PDB file of C-alpha atoms in Angstrom:
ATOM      1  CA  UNK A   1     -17.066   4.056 -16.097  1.00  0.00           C
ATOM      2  CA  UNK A   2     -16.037   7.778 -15.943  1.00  0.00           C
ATOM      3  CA  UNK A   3     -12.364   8.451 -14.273  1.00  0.00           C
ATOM      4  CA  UNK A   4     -13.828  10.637 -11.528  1.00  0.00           C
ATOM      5  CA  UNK A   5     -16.021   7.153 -10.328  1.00  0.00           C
ATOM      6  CA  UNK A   6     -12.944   5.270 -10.917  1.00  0.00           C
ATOM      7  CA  UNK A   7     -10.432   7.387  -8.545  1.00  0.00           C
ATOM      8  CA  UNK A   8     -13.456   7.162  -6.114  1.00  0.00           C
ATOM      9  CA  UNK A   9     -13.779   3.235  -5.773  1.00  0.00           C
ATOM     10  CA  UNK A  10      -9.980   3.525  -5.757  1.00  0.00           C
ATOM     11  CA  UNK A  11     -10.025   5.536  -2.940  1.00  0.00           C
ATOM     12  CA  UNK A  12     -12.694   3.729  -1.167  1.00  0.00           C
ATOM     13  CA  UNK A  13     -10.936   0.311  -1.816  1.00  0.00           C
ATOM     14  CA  UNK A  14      -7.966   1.758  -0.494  1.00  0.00           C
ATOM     15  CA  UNK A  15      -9.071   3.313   2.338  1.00  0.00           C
ATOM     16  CA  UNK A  16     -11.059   0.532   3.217  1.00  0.00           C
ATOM     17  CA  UNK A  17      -7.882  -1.824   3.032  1.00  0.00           C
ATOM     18  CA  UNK A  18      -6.492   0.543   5.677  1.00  0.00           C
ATOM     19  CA  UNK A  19      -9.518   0.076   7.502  1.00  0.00           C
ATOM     20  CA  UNK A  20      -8.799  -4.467   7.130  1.00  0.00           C
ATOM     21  CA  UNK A  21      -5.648  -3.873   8.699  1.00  0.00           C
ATOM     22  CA  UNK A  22      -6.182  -1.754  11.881  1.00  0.00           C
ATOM     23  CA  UNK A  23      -9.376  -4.744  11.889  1.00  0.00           C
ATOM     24  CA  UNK A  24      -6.956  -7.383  12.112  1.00  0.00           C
ATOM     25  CA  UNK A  25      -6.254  -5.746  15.744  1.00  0.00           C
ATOM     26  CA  UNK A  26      -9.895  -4.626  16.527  1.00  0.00           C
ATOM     27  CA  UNK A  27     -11.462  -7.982  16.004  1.00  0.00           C
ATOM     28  CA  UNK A  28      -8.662  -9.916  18.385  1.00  0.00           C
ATOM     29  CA  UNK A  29      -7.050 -11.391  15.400  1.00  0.00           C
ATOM     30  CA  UNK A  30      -3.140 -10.518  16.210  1.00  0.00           C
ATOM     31  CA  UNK A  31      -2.493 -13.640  16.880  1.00  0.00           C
ATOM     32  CA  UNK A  32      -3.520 -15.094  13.469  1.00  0.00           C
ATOM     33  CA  UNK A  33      -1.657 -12.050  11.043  1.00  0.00           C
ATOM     34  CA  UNK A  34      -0.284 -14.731   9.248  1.00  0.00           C
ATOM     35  CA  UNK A  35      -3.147 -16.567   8.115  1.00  0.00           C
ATOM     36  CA  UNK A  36      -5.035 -13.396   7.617  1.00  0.00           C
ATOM     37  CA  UNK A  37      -2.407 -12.735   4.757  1.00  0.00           C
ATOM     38  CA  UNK A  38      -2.183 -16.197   3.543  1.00  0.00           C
ATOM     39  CA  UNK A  39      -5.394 -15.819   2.308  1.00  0.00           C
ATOM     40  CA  UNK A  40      -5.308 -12.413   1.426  1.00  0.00           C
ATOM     41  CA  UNK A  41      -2.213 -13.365  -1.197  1.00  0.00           C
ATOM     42  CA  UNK A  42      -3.905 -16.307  -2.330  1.00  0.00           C
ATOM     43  CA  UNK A  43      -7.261 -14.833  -3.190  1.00  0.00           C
ATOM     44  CA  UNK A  44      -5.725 -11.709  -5.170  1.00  0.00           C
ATOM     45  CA  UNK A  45      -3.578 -14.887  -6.842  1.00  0.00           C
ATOM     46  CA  UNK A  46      -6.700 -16.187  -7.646  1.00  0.00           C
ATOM     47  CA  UNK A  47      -8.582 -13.570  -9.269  1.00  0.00           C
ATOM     48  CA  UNK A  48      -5.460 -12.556 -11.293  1.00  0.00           C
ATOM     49  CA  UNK A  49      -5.547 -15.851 -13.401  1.00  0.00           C
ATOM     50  CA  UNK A  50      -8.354 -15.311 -15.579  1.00  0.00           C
ATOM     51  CA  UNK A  51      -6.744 -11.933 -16.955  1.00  0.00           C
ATOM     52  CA  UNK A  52      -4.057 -14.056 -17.887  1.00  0.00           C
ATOM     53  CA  UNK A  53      -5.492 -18.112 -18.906  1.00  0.00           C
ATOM     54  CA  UNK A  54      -5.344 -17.574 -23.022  1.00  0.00           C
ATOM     55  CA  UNK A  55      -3.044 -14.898 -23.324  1.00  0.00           C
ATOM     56  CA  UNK A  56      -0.908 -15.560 -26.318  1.00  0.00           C
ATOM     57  CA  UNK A  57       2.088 -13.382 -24.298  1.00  0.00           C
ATOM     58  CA  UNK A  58       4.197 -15.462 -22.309  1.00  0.00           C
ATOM     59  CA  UNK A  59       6.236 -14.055 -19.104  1.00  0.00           C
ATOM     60  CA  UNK A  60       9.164 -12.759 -19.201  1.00  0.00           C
ATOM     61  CA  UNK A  61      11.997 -12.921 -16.680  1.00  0.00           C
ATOM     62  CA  UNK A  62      11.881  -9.228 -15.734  1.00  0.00           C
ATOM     63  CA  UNK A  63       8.121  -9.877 -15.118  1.00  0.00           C
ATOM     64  CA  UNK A  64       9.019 -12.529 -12.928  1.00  0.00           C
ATOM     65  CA  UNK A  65      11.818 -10.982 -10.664  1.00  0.00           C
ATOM     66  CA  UNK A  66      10.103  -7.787 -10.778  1.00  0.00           C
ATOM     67  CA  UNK A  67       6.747  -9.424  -9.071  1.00  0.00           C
ATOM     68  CA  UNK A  68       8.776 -11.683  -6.878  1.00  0.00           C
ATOM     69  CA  UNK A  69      11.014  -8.307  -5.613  1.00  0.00           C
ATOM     70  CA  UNK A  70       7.493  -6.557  -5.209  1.00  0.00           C
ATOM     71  CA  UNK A  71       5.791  -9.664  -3.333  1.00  0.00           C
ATOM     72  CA  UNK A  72       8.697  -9.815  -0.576  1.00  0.00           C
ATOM     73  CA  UNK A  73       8.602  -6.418  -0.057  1.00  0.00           C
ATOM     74  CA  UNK A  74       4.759  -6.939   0.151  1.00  0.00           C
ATOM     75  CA  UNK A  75       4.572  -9.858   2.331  1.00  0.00           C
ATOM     76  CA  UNK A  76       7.223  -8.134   4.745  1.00  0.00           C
ATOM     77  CA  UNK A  77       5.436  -4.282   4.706  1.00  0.00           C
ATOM     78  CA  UNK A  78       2.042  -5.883   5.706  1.00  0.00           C
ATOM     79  CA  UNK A  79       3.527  -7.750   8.247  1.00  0.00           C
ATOM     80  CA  UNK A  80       5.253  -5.154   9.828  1.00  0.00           C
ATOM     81  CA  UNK A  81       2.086  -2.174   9.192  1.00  0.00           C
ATOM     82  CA  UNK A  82      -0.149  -5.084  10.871  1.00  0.00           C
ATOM     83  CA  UNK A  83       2.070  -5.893  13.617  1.00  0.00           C
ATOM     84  CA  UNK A  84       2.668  -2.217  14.476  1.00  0.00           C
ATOM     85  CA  UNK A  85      -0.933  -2.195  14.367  1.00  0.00           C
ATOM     86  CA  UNK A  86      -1.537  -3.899  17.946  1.00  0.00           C
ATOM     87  CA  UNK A  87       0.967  -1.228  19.476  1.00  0.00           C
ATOM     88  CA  UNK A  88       0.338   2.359  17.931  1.00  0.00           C
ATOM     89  CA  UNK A  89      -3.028   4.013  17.255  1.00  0.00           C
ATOM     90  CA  UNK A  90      -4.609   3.890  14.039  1.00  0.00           C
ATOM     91  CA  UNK A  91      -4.505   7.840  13.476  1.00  0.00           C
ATOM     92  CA  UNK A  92      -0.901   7.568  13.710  1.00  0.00           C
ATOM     93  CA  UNK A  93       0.321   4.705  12.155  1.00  0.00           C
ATOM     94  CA  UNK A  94      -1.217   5.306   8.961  1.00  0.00           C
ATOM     95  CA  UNK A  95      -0.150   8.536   8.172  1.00  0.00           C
ATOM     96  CA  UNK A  96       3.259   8.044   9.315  1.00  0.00           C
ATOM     97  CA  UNK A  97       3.484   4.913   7.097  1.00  0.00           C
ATOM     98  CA  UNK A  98       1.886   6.500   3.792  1.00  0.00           C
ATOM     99  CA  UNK A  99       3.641   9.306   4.267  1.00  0.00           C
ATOM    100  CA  UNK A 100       7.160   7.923   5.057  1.00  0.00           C
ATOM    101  CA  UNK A 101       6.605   5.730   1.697  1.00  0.00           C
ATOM    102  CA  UNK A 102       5.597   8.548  -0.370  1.00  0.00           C
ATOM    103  CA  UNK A 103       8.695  10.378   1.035  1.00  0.00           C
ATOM    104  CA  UNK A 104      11.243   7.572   0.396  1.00  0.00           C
ATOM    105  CA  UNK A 105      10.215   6.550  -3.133  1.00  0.00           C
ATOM    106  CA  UNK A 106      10.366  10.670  -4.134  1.00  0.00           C
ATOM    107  CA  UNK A 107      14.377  10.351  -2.545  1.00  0.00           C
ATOM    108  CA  UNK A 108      14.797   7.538  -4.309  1.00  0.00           C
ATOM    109  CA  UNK A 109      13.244   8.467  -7.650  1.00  0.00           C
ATOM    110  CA  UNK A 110      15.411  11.260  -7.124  1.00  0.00           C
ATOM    111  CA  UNK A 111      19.060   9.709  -6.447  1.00  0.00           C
ATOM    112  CA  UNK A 112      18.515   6.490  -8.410  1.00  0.00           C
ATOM    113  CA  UNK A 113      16.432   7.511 -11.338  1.00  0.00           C
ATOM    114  CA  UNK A 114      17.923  11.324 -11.610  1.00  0.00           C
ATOM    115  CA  UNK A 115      14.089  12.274 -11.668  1.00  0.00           C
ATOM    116  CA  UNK A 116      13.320  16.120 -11.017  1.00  0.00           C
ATOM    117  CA  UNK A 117      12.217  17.267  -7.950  1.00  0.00           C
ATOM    118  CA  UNK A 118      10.614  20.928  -8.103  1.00  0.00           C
ATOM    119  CA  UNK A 119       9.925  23.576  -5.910  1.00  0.00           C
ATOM    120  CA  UNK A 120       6.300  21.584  -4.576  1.00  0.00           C
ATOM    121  CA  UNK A 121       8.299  18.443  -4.646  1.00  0.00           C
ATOM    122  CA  UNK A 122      10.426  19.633  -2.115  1.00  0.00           C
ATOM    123  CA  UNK A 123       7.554  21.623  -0.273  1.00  0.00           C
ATOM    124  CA  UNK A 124       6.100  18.686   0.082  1.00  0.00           C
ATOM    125  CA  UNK A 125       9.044  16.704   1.254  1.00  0.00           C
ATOM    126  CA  UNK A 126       9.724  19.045   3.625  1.00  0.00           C
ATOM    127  CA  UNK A 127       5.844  18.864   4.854  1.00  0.00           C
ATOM    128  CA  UNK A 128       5.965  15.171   5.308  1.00  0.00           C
ATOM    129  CA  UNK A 129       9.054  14.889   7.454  1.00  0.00           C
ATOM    130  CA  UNK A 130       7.208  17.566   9.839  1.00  0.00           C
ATOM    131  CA  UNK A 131       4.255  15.572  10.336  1.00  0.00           C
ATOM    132  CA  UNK A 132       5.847  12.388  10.503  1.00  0.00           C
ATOM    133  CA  UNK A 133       7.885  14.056  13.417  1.00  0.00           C
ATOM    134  CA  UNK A 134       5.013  15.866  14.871  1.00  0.00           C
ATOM    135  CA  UNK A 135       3.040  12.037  14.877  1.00  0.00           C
ATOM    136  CA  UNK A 136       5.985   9.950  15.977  1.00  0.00           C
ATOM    137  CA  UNK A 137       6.538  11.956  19.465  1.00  0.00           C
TER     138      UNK A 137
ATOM    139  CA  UNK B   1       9.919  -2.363  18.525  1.00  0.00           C
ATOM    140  CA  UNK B   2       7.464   0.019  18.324  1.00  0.00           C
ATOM    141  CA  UNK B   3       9.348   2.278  16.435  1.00  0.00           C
ATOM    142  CA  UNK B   4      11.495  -0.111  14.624  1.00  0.00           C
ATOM    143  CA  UNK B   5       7.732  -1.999  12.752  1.00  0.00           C
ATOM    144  CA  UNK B   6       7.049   1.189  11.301  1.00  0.00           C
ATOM    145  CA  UNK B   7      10.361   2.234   9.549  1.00  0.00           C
ATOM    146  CA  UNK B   8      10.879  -1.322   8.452  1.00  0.00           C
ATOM    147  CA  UNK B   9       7.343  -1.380   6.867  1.00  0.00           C
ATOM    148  CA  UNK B  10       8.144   2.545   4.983  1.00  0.00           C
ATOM    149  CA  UNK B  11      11.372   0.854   3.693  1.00  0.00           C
ATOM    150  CA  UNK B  12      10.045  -2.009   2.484  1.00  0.00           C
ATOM    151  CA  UNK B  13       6.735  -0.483   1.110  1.00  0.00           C
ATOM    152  CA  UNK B  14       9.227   2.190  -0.741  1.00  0.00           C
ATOM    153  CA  UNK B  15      11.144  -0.905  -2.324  1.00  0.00           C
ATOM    154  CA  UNK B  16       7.342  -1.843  -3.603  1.00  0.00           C
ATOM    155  CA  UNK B  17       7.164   1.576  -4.644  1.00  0.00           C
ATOM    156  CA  UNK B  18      10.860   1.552  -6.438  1.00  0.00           C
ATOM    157  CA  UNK B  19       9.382  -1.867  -8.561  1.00  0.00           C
ATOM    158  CA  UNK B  20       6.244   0.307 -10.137  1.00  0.00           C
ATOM    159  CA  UNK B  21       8.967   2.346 -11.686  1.00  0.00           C
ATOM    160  CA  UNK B  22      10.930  -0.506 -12.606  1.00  0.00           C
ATOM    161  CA  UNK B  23       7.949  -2.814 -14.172  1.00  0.00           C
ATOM    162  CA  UNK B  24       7.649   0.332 -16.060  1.00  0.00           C
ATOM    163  CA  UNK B  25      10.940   0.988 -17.245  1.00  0.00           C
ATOM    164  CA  UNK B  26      11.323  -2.400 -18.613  1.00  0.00           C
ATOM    165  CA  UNK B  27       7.685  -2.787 -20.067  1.00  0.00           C
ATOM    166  CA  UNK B  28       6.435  -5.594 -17.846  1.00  0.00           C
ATOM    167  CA  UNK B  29       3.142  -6.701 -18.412  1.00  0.00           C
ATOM    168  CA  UNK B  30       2.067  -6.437 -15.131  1.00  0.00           C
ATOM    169  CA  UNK B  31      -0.954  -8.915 -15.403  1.00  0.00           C
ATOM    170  CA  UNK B  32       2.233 -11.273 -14.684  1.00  0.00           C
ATOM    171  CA  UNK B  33       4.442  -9.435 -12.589  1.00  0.00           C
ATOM    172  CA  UNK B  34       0.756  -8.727 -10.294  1.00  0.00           C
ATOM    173  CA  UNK B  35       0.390 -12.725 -10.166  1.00  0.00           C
ATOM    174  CA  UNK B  36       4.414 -13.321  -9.775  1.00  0.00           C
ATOM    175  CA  UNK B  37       3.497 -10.230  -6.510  1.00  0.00           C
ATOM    176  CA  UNK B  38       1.011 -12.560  -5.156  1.00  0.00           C
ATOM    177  CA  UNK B  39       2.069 -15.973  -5.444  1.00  0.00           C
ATOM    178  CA  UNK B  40       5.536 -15.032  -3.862  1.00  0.00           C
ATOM    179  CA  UNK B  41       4.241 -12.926  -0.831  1.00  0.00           C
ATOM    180  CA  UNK B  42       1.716 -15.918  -0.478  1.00  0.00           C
ATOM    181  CA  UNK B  43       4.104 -18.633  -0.448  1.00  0.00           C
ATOM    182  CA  UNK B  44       6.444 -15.899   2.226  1.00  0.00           C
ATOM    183  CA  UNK B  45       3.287 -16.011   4.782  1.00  0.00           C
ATOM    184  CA  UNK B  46       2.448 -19.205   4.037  1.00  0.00           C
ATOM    185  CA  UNK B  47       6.131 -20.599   5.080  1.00  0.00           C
ATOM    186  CA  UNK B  48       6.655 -17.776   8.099  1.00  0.00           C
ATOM    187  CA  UNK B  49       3.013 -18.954   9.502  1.00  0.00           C
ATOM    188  CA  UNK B  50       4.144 -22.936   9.400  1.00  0.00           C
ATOM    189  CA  UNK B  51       7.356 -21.781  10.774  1.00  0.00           C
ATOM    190  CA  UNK B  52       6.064 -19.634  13.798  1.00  0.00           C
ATOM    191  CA  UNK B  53       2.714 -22.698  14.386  1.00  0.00           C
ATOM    192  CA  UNK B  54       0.490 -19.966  13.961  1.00  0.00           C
ATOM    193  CA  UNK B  55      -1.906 -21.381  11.025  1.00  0.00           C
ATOM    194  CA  UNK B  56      -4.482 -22.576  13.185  1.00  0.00           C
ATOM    195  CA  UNK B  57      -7.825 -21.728  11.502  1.00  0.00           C
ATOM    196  CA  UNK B  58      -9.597 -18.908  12.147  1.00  0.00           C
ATOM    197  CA  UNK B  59     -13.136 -18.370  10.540  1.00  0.00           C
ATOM    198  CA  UNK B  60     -12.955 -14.609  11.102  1.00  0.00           C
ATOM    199  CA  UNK B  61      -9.492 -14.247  10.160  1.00  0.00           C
ATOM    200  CA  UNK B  62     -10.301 -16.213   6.849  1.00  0.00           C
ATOM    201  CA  UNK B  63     -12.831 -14.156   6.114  1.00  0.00           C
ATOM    202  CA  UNK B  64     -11.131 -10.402   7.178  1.00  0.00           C
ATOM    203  CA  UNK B  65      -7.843 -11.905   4.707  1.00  0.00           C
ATOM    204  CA  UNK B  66     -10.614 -13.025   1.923  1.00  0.00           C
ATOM    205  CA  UNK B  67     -12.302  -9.784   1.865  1.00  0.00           C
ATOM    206  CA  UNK B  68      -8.781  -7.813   1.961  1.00  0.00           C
ATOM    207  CA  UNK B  69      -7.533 -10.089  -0.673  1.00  0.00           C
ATOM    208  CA  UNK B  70     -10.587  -9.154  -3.131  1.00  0.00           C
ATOM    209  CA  UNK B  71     -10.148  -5.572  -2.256  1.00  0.00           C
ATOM    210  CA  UNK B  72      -6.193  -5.557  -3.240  1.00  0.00           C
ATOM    211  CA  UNK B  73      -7.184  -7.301  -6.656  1.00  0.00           C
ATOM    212  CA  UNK B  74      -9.841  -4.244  -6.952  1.00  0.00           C
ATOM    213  CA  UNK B  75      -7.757  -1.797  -6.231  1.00  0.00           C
ATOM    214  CA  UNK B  76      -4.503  -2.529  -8.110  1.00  0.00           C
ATOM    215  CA  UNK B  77      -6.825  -3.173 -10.924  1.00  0.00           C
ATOM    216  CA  UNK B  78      -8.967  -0.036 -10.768  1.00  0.00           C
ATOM    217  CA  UNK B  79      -5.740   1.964 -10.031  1.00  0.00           C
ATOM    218  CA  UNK B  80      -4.210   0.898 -13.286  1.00  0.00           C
ATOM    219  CA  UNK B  81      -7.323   1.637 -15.541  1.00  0.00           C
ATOM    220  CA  UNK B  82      -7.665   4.933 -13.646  1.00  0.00           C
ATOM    221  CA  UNK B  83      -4.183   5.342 -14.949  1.00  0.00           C
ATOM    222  CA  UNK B  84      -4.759   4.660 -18.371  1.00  0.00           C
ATOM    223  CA  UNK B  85      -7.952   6.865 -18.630  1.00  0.00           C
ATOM    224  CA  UNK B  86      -6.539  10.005 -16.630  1.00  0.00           C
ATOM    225  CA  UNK B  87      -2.873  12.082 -15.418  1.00  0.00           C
ATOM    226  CA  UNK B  88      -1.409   9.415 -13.019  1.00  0.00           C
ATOM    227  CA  UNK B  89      -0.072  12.182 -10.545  1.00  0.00           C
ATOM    228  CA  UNK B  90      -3.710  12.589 -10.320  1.00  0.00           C
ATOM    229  CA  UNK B  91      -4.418   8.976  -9.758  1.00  0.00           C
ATOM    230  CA  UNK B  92      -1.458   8.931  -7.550  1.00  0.00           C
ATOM    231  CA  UNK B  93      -2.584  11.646  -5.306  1.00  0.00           C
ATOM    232  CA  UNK B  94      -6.252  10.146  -4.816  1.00  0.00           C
ATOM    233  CA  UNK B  95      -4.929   6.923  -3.762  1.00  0.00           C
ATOM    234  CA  UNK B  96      -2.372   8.436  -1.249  1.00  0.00           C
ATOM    235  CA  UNK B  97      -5.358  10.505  -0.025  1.00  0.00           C
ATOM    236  CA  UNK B  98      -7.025   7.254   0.907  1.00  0.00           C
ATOM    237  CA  UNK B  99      -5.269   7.463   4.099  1.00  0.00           C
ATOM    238  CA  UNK B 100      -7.416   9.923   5.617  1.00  0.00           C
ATOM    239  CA  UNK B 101     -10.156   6.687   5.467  1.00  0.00           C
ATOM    240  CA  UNK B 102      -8.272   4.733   8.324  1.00  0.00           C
ATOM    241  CA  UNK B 103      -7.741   7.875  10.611  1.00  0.00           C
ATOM    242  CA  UNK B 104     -11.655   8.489  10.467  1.00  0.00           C
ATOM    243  CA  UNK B 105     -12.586   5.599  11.418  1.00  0.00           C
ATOM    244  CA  UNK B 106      -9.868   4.898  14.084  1.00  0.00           C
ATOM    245  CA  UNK B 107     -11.422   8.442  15.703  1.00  0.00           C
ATOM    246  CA  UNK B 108     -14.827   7.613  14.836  1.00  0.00           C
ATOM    247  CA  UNK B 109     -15.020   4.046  15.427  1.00  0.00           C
ATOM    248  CA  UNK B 110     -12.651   3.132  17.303  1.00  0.00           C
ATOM    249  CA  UNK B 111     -12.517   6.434  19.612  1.00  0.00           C
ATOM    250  CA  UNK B 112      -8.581   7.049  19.374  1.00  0.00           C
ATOM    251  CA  UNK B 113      -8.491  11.167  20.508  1.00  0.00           C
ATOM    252  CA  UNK B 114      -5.638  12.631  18.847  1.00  0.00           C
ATOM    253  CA  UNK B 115      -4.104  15.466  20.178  1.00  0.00           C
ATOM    254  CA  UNK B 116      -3.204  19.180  18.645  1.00  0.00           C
ATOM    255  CA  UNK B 117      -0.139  17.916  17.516  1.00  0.00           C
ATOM    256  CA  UNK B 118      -0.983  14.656  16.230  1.00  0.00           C
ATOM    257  CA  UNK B 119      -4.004  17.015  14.193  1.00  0.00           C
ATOM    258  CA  UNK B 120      -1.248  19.169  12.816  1.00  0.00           C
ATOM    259  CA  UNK B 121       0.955  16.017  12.064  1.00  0.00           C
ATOM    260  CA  UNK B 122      -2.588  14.118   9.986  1.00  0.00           C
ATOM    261  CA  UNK B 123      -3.089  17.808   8.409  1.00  0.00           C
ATOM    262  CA  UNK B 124       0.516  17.938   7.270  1.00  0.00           C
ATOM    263  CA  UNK B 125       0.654  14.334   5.723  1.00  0.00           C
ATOM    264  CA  UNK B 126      -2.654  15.782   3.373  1.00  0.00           C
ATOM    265  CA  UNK B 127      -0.673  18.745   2.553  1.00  0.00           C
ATOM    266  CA  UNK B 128       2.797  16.663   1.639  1.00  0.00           C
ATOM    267  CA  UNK B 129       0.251  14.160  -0.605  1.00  0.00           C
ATOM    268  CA  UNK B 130      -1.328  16.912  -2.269  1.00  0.00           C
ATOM    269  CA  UNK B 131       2.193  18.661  -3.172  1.00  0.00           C
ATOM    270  CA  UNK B 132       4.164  15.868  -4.346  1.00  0.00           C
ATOM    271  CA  UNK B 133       0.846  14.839  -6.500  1.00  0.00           C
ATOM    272  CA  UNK B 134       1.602  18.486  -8.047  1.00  0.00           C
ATOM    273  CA  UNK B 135       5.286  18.208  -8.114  1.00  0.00           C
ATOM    274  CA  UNK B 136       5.040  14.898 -10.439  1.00  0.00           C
ATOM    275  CA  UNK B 137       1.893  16.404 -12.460  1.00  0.00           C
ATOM    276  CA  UNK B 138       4.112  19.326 -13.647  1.00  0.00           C
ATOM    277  CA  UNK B 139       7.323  16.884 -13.893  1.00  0.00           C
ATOM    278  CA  UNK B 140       4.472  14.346 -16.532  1.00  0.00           C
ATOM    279  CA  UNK B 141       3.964  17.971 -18.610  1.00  0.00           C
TER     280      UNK B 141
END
């Protein structure tokens, strides 16, 4: 498959995620965020196993804490973007979310990692703080 | 509370974020660290929803998680072969873009009516996505 089909389906699936969670509210599921995750995790659980059944590499440690870091932070960022979903409109809780992520891991890249930030880097920090102001008021 | 939901989930999300960089620093293979991703935020929800009593079943719900949880799998996956065939800033950028899917269909669908500010604001959050998917393109060259 050509890269330009791929970054579409991946911004189709992605966008359609979006779409699963502001559902969740839409379809009078609130109450039941927690099973509605439950078998979200378990599925993509599920259909990661066959990559791995017969590979001759075993898992490491890192692997391990890194996924386990990644799957709290997971578990807890869905839970919160799905919760907020029952109180603030779609059309701002989405950007402000995306956004605000994009913005922190660029800050943190920057003061953790010492990675450069360049003149569009910081155009484009100083965008998304705007419009996360301009859609939080 | 309002207020509070959405900072906790950009914090958390960005320590997500922060472990991409770090599966990459150390060379994880991430067909494990992906599984290690899924069985602990599945065993999280699975313990919070016994804790709060609310894992009574749900047909709809199973099915909305079901379909979510095949799309995640999809995405992650096609994400990281996207990333091996092409720039990842690009990659990046694209999937960042995705966000503009919700807000459509939250106006068109679900008839939310933004206002001039809020439209300014959505704008904006394209314009930051598109720069910082430049910034780290020229940082890659």
């Amino acid at each position: 498959m050509s890269y330009r089909r791929l970054l579409l389906l991946a911004f189709l699936f992605n966008g359609l995620l979006m779409i699963g969670m502001k559902a969740v509210e839409e379809l009078g599921l609130s109450r039941h965020i927690a099973l509605v995750l439950v078998v979200q995790y378990g599925v993509s659980a599920i259909l990661c196993i066959p990559g791995i059944v017969g590979s001759r590499k075993p898992a490491t440690r890192t692997d391990a804490w890194v996924g386990v870091v990644a799957g709290l932070s997971s578990a807890a960022g869905m839970t919160a973007t799905l919760t907020a979903s029952t109180m603030i409109p779609g059309y701002m809780l989405f950007p402000i979310i995306q956004g605000g992520t994009m913005l922190a891991v660029v800050i943190v890249g920057r003061v953790v990692f010492k990675e450069r930030v360049g003149a569009y880097g910081i155009a484009g920090l100083c965008a998304g703080v705007a419009s996360i102001i301009l859609l939080s008021k | 509370m309002a207020t509070a939901l959405p900072i906790v989930a950009i914090l958390v999300f960005a320590v997500l974020g922060v472990t991409y960089k770090l599966s990459d620093k150390f060379n994880c293979d991430q067909r494990y660290v992906n599984l290690f991703m899924f069985l602990s935020a599945w065993t999280v929800m699975l313990a919070w929803g016994l804790f709060t009593g609310r894992m009574d079943l749900a047909w709809r719900a199973v099915a909305l998680g079901a379909t979510m949880g095949s799309g995640v799998y999809l995405s992650v996956m096609i994400f990281r072969k996207a990333c091996t065939l092409g720039r990842i800033s690009t990659s990046w950028t694209v999937i960042n873009l995705a966000l503009v899917v919700p807000v459509a269909a939250s106006i068109l669908i679900w008839g939310e009516k933004p206002d001039p500010r809020h439209w300014l604001g959505i704008g904006l959050t394209v314009v930051a996505v598109l720069l910082l998917g430049v910034d780290i393109g020229r940082a890659g060259e």
